[in-house]
Tab-separated table of C-alpha atoms in Angstrom:
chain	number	residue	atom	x	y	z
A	1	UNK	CA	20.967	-23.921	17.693
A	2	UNK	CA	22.086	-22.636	14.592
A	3	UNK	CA	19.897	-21.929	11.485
A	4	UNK	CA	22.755	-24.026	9.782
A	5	UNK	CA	22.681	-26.842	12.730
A	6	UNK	CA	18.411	-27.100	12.088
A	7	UNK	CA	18.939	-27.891	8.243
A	8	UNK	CA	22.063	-30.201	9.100
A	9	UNK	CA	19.718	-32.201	11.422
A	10	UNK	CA	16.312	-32.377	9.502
A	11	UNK	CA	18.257	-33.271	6.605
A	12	UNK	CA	20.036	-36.255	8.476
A	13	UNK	CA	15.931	-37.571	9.804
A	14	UNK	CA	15.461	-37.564	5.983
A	15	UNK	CA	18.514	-39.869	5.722
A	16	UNK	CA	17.414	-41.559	8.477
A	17	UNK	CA	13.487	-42.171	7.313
A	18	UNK	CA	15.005	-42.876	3.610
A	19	UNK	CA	17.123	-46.233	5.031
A	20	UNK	CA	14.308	-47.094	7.006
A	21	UNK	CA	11.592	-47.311	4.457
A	22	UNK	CA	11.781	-51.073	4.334
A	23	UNK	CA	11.499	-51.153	7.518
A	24	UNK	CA	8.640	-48.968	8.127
A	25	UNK	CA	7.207	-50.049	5.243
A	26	UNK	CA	3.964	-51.527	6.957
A	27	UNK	CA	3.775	-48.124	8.689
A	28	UNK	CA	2.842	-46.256	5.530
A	29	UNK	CA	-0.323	-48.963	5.217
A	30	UNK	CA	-3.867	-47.259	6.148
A	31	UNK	CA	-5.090	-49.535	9.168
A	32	UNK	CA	-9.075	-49.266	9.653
A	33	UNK	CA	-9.485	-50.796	13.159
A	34	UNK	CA	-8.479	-48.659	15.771
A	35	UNK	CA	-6.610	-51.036	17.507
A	36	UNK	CA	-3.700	-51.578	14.927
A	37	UNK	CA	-3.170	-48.257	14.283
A	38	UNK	CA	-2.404	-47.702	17.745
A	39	UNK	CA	0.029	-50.559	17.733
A	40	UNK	CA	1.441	-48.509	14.215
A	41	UNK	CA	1.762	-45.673	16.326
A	42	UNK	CA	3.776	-47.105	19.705
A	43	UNK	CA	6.158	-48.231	16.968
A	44	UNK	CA	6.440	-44.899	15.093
A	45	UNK	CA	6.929	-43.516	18.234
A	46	UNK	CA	9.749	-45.635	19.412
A	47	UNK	CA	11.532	-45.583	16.280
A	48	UNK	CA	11.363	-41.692	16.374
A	49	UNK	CA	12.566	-41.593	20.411
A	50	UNK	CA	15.152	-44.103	19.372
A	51	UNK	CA	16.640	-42.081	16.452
A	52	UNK	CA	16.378	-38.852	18.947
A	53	UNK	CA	13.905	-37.032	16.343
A	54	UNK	CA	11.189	-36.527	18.566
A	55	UNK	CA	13.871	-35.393	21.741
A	56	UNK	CA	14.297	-31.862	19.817
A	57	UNK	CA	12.316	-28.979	22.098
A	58	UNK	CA	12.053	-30.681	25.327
A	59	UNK	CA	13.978	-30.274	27.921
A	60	UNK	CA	16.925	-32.116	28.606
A	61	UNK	CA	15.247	-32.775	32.547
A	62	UNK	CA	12.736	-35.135	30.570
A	63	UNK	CA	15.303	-36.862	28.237
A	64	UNK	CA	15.205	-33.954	25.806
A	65	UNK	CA	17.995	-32.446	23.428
A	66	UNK	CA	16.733	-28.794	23.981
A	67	UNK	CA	16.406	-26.262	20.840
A	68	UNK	CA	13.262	-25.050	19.583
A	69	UNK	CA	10.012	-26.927	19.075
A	70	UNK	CA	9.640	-26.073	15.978
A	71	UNK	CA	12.462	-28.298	15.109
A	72	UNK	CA	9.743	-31.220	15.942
A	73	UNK	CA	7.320	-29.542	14.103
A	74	UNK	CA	9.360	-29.656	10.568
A	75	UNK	CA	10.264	-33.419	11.589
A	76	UNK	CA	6.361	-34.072	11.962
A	77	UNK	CA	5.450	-32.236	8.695
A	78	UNK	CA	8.212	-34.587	6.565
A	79	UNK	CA	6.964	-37.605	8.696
A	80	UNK	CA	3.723	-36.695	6.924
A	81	UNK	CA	4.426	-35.763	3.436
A	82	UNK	CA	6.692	-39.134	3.441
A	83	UNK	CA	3.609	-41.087	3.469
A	84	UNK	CA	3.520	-41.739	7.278
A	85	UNK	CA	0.675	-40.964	9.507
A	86	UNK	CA	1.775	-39.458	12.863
A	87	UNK	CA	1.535	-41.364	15.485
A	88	UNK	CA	-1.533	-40.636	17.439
A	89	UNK	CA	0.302	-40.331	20.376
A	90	UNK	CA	1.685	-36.947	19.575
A	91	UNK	CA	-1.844	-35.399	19.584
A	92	UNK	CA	-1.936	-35.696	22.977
A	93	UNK	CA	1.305	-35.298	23.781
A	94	UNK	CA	1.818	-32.364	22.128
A	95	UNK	CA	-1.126	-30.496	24.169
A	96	UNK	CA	-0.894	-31.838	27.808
A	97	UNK	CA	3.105	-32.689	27.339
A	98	UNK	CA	4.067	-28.844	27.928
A	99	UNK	CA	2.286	-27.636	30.470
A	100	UNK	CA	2.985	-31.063	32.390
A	101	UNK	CA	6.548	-29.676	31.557
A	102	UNK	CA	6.175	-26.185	33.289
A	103	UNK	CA	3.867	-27.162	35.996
A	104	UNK	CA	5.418	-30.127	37.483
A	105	UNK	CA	8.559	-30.643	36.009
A	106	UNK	CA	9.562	-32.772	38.793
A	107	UNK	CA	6.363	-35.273	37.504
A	108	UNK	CA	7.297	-34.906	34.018
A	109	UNK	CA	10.920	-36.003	34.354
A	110	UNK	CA	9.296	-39.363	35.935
A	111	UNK	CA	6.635	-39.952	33.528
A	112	UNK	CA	7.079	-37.980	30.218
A	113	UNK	CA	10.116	-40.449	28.591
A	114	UNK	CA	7.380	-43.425	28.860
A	115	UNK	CA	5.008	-41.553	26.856
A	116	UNK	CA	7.433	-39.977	24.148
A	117	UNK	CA	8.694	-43.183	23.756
A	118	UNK	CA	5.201	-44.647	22.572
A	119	UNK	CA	5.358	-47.133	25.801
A	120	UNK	CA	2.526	-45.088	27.187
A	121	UNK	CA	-0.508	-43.529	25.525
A	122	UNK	CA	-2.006	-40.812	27.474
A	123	UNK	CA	-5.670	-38.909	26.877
A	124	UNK	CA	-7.403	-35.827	28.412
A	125	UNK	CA	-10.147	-35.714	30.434
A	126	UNK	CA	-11.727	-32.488	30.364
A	127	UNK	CA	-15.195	-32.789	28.467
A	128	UNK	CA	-17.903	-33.606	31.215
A	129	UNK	CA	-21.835	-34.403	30.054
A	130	UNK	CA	-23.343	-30.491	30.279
A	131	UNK	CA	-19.760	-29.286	30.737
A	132	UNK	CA	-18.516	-29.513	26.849
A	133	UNK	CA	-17.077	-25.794	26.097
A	134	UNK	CA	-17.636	-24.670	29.674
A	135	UNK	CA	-14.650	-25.906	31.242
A	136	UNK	CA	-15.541	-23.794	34.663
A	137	UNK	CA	-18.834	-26.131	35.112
A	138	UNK	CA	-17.059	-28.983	35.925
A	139	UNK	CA	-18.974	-30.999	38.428
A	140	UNK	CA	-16.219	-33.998	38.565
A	141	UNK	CA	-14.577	-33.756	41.862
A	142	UNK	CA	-11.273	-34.444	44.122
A	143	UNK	CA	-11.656	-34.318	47.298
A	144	UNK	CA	-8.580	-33.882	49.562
A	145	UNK	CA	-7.657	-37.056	52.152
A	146	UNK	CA	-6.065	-37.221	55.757
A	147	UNK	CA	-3.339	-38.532	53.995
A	148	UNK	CA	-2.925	-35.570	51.666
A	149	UNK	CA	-4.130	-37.866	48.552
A	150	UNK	CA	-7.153	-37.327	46.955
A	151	UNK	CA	-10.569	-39.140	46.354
A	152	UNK	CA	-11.867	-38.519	42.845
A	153	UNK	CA	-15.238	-39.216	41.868
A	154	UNK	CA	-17.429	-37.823	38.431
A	155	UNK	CA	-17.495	-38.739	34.469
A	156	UNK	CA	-15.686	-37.633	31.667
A	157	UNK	CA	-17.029	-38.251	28.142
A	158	UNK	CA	-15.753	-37.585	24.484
A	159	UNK	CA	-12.162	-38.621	25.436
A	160	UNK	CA	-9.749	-39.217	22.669
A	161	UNK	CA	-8.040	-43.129	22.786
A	162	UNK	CA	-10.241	-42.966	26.534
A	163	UNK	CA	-10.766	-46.331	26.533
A	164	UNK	CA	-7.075	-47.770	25.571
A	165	UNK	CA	-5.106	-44.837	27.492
A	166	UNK	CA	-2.503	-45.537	30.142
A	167	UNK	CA	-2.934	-42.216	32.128
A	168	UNK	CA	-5.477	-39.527	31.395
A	169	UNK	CA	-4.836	-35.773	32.344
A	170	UNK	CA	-8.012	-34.952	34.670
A	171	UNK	CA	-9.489	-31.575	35.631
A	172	UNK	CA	-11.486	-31.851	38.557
A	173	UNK	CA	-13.306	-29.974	40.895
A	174	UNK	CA	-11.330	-29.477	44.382
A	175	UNK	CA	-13.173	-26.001	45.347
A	176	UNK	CA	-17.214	-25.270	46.006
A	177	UNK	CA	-19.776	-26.368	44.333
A	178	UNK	CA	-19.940	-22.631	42.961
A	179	UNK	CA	-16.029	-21.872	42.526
A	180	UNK	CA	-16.452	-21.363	39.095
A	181	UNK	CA	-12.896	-21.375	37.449
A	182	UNK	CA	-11.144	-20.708	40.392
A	183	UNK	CA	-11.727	-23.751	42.178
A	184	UNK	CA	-10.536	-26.115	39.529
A	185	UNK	CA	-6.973	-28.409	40.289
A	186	UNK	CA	-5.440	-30.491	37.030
A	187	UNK	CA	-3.951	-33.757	38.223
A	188	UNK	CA	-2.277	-37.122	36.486
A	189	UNK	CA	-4.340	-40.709	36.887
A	190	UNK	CA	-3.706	-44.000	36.123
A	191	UNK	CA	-6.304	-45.482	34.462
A	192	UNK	CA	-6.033	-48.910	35.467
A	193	UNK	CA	-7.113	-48.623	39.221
A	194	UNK	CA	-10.456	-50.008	41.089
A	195	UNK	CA	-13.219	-47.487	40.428
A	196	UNK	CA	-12.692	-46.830	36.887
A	197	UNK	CA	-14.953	-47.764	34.168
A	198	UNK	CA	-14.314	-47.032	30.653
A	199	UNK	CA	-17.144	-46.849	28.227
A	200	UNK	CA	-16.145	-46.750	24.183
A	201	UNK	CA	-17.990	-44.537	22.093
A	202	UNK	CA	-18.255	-45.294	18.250
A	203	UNK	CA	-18.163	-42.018	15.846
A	204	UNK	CA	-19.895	-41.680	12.964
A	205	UNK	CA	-17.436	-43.614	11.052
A	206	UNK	CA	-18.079	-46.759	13.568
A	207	UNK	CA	-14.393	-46.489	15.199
A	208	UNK	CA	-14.851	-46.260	18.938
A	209	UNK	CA	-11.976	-43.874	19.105
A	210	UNK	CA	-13.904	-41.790	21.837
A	211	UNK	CA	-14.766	-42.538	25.170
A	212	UNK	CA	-17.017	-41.840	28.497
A	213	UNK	CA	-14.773	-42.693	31.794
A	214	UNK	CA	-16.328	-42.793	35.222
A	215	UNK	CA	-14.755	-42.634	38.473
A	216	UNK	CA	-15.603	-43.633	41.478
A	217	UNK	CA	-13.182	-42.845	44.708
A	218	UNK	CA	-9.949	-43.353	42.991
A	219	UNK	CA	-7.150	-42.434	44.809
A	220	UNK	CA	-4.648	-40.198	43.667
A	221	UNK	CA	-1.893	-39.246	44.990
A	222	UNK	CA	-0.795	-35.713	45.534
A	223	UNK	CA	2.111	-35.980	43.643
A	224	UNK	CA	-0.175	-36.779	40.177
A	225	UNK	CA	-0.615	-32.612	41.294
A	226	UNK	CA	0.063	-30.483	37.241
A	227	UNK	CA	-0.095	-26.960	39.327
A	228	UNK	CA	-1.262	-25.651	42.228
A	229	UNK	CA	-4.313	-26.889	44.228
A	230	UNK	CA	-7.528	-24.670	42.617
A	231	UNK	CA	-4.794	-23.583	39.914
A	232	UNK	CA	-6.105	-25.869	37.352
A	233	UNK	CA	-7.664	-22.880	35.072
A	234	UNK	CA	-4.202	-21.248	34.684
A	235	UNK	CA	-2.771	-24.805	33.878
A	236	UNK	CA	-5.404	-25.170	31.217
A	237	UNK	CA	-5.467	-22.147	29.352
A	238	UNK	CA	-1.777	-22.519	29.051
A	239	UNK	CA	-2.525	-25.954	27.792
A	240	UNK	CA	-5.043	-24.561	25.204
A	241	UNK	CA	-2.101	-22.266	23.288
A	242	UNK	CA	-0.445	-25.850	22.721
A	243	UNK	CA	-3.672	-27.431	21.689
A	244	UNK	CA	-3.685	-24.138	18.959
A	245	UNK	CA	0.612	-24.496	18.466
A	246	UNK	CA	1.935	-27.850	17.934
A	247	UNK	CA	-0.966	-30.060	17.599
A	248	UNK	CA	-2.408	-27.307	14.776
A	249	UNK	CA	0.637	-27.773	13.206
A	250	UNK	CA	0.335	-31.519	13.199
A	251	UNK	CA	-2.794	-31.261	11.765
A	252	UNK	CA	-1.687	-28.829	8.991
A	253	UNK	CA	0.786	-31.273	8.459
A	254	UNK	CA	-1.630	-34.704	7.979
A	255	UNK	CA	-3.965	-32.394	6.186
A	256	UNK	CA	-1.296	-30.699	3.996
A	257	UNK	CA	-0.288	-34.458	3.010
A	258	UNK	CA	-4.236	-35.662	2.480
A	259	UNK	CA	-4.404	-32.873	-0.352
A	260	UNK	CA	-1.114	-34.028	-1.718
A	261	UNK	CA	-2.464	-37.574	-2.124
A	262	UNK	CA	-5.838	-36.319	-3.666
A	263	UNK	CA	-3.679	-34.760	-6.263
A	264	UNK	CA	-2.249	-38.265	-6.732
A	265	UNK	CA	-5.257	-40.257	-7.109
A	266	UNK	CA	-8.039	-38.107	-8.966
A	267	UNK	CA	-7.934	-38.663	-12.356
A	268	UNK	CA	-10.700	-37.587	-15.734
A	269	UNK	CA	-12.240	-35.064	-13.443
A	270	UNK	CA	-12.900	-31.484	-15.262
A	271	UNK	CA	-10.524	-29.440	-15.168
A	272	UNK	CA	-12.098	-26.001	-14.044
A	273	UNK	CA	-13.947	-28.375	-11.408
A	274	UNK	CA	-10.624	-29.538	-9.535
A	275	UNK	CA	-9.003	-26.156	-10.367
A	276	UNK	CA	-11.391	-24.561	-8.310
A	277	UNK	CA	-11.909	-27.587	-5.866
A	278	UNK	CA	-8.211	-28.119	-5.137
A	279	UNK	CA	-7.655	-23.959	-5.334
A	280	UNK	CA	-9.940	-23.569	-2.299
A	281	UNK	CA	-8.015	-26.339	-0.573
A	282	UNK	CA	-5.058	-25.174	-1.198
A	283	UNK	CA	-5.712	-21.285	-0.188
A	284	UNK	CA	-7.150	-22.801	3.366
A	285	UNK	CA	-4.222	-24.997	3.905
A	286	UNK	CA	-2.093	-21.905	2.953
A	287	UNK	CA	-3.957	-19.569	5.777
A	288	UNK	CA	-3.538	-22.063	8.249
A	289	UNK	CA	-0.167	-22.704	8.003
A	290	UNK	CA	1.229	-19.087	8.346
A	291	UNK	CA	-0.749	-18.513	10.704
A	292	UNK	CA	0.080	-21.847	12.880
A	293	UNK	CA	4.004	-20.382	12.042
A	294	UNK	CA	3.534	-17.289	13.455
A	295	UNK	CA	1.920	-18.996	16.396
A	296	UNK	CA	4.354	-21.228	17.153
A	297	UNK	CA	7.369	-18.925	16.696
A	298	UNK	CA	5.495	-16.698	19.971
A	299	UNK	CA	5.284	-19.637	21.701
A	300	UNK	CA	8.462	-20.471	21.475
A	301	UNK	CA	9.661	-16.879	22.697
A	302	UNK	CA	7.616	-17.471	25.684
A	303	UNK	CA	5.015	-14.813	24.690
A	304	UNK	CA	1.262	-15.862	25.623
A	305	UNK	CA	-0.735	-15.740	22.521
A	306	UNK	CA	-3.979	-16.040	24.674
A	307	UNK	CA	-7.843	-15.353	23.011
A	308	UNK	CA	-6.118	-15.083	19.596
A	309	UNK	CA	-6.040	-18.743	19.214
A	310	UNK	CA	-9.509	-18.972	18.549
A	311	UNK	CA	-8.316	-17.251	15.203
A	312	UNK	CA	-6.024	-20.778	14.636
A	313	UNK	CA	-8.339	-22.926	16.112
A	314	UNK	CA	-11.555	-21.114	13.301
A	315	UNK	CA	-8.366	-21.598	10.696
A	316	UNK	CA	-7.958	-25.460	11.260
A	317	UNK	CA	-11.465	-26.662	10.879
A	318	UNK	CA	-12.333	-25.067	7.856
A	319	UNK	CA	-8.891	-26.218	6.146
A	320	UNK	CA	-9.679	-30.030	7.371
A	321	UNK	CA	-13.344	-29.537	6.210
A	322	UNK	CA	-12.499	-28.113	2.719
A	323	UNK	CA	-9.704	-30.305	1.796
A	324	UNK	CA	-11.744	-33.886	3.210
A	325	UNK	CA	-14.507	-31.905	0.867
A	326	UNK	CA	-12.326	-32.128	-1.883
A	327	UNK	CA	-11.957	-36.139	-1.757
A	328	UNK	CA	-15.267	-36.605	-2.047
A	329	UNK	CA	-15.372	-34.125	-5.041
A	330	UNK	CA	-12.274	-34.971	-6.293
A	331	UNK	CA	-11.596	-38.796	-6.357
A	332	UNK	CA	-13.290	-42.428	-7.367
A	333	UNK	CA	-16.989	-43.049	-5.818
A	334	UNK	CA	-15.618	-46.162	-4.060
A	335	UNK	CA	-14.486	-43.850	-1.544
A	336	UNK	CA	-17.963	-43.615	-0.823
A	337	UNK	CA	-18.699	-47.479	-0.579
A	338	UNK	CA	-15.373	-49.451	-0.973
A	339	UNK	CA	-14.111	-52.295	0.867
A	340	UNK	CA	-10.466	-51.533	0.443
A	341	UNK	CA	-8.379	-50.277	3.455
A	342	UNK	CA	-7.926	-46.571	1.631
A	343	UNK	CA	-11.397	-46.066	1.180
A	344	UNK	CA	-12.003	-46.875	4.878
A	345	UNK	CA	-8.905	-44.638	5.792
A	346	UNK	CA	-10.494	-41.251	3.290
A	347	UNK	CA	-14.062	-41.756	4.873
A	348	UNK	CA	-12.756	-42.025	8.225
A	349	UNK	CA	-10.813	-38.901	8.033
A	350	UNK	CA	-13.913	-37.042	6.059
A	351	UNK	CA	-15.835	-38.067	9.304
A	352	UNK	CA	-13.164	-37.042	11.705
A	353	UNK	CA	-13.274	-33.734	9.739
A	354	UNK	CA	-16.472	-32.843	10.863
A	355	UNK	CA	-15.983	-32.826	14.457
A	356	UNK	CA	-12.887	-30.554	13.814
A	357	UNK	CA	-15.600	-27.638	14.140
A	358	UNK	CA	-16.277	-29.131	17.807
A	359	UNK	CA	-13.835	-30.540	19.512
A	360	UNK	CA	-11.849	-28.450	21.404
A	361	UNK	CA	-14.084	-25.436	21.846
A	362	UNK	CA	-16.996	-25.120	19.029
A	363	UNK	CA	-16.883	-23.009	16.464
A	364	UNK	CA	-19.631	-20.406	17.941
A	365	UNK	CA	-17.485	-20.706	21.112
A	366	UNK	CA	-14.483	-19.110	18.707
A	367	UNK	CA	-16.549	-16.959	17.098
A	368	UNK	CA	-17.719	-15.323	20.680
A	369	UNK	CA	-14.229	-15.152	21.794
A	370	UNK	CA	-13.018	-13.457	18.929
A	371	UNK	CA	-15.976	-10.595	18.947
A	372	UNK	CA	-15.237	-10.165	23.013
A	373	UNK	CA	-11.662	-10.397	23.678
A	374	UNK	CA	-10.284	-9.602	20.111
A	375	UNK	CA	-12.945	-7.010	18.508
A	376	UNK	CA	-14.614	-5.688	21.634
A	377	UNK	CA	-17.525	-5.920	20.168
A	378	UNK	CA	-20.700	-5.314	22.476
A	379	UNK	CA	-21.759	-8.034	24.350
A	380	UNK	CA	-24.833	-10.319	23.069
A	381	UNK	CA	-28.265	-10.259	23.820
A	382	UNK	CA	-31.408	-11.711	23.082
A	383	UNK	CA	-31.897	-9.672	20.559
A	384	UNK	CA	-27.957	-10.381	19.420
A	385	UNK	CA	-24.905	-8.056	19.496
């Protein structure tokens, strides 16, 4: 594809989004409970798989069109700055959808149109109580059948949409108790078998958005297989560049378009106050997003950015966290205590915000990447580095 073909089509979704505004109008709404904005998002989704604007990147074995990602990514960032929220989807998709893609491509040409398509949501199930950041002390475990299926047994907990998920992306345990990473198999599991109980967990904002999942001898099929049997670690780290590629770039997107609405709102504020405020913002937002660029452009040349992520990953949470900052700073105290839908929607997101120094590896997790595998730096001791 063309440099001239990529303008010709992102200019034809803005065509496209412009004659649809009445009909997404409702879409552009901030909906509180959990529930409806779901619902907003299967529809997003389906309007976007119907008009072929979320297609762009995949393969064409999945219902794709091919070209780059980063077509999707531009798509995403207009979506945004158009007054839409992605669909929430996409922030799972866009993580567990490409290594599904290179792993078992055979899996994701039967499953992955459901799930673009917003018929399916889908979550991740790596977190484990004791097993946060430490993906290699898994204890939840699949143990192989006669039958070649397996029988998987454990808990997950802080799972994204956990509790209203279609199919959740496991790692589990099919090596010793003392296999480490090596002993680690990623598989595909429907959530609504016997021996499943889901358990909501409200965040700080009250939306029970996460969740703690049990299982108890659920079958799965070897075919559900995302990789080889004890190849799970390989299958995740390659999942983490997405977590750091598209999804980042989501996020810089929704975030870019938070600031963009502060500007629209705040009003009588001092001016060397939101000068400095919105400059801070603004310079974050700035570092993250040429950095997420250069990230994604190395992803899509195949190249395997690896421990450098952590970089990104530092890069996100500290844009989130300074623009979020900024609408308390910036804009009218009912944010703080307001009944209306948008004050709900900018304290929700303020909370969210905070955990984006968590989820997804922890900050001092980054930080201790970066000085080993980046810097070299000696390793730490008691006593520190």
């Amino acid at each position: 594809m063309t440099v001239t073909d990529e303008s010709r089509t992102l200019h034809d979704f803005e065509e496209a989004l412009h004659e649809s505004s009445d009909e997404l109008a409702h879409l552009r709404m901030p909906a509180h409970a959990l529930g409806q904005q779901l619902s907003n998002s299967a529809e997003l989704m389906d309007w976007l798989y119907r008009g072929g604007w979320t297609r762009w990147g995949w393969p064409e074995t999945i219902g794709g069109f091919g070209g780059p990602a980063t077509i999707r990514c531009q798509i995403y960032e207009k979506l945004a700055l158009s007054g839409y929220r992605i669909p929430d989807h996409l922030f799972v998709l866009e993580v567990v959808g490409p290594a599904v893609v290179s792993h078992a491509p055979s899996l994701a040409a039967e499953m992955m149109p459901k799930a673009l398509s917003g018929v399916e949501l889908w979550c991740q199930g790596f977190s484990e109580p004791e097993a946060g950041s430490d993906l290699a002390s898994l204890r939840t475990r699949a143990v192989a059948r006669d039958d070649g299926s397996f029988s998987v047994s454990g808990q997950k907990i802080w799972t994204s949409y956990g509790a209203r998920a279609d199919r959740i992306v496991l790692l589990a345990r099919t090596g010793s108790a003392d296999s480490r990473h090596r002993g680690l198999s990623m598989m595909l599991v429907d959530l609504d078998q016997d021996g499943i109980e889901r358990r909501p967990i409200a965040l700080a904002s009250g939306r029970e958005e996460l969740s703690e999942i049990f299982f108890t001898d659920v079958r799965v099929d070897s075919s559900r297989l995302i990789g080889d049997i004890d190849g799970g670690w390989k299958v995740a780290m390659d999942l983490l560049q997405y977590e750091r590629g598209v999804y980042a770039w989501m996020r810089m997107a929704s975030t870019t378009a938070h600031l963009a609405q502060i500007l629209r709102q705040m009003s009588d504020k001092p001016d060397a106050l939101a000068a400095d405020v919105v400059g801070r913002a603004y310079l974050a937002l700035a570092g993250l997003r040429a950095r997420t660029a250069s990230t994604l452009r190395r992803l899509s040349a195949d190249e395997v950015v690896g421990a450098q992520t952590s970089v990104d990953k530092l890069l996100l949470s500290t844009a989130e966290q300074k623009v979020l900052d900024a609408s308390l700073t910036l804009l009218d105290a009912e944010l703080l205590i307001g009944d209306r839908a948008v004050d709900a929607g900018w304290r929700d997101e303020w909370w969210y915000s905070r955990a984006a120094s968590v989820y997804g590896g922890a900050r001092e997790i980054q930080h201790s990447i970066i000085a080993d595998r980046i810097l070299g730096l000696p390793k730490e001791s008691s006593r520190g580095r």
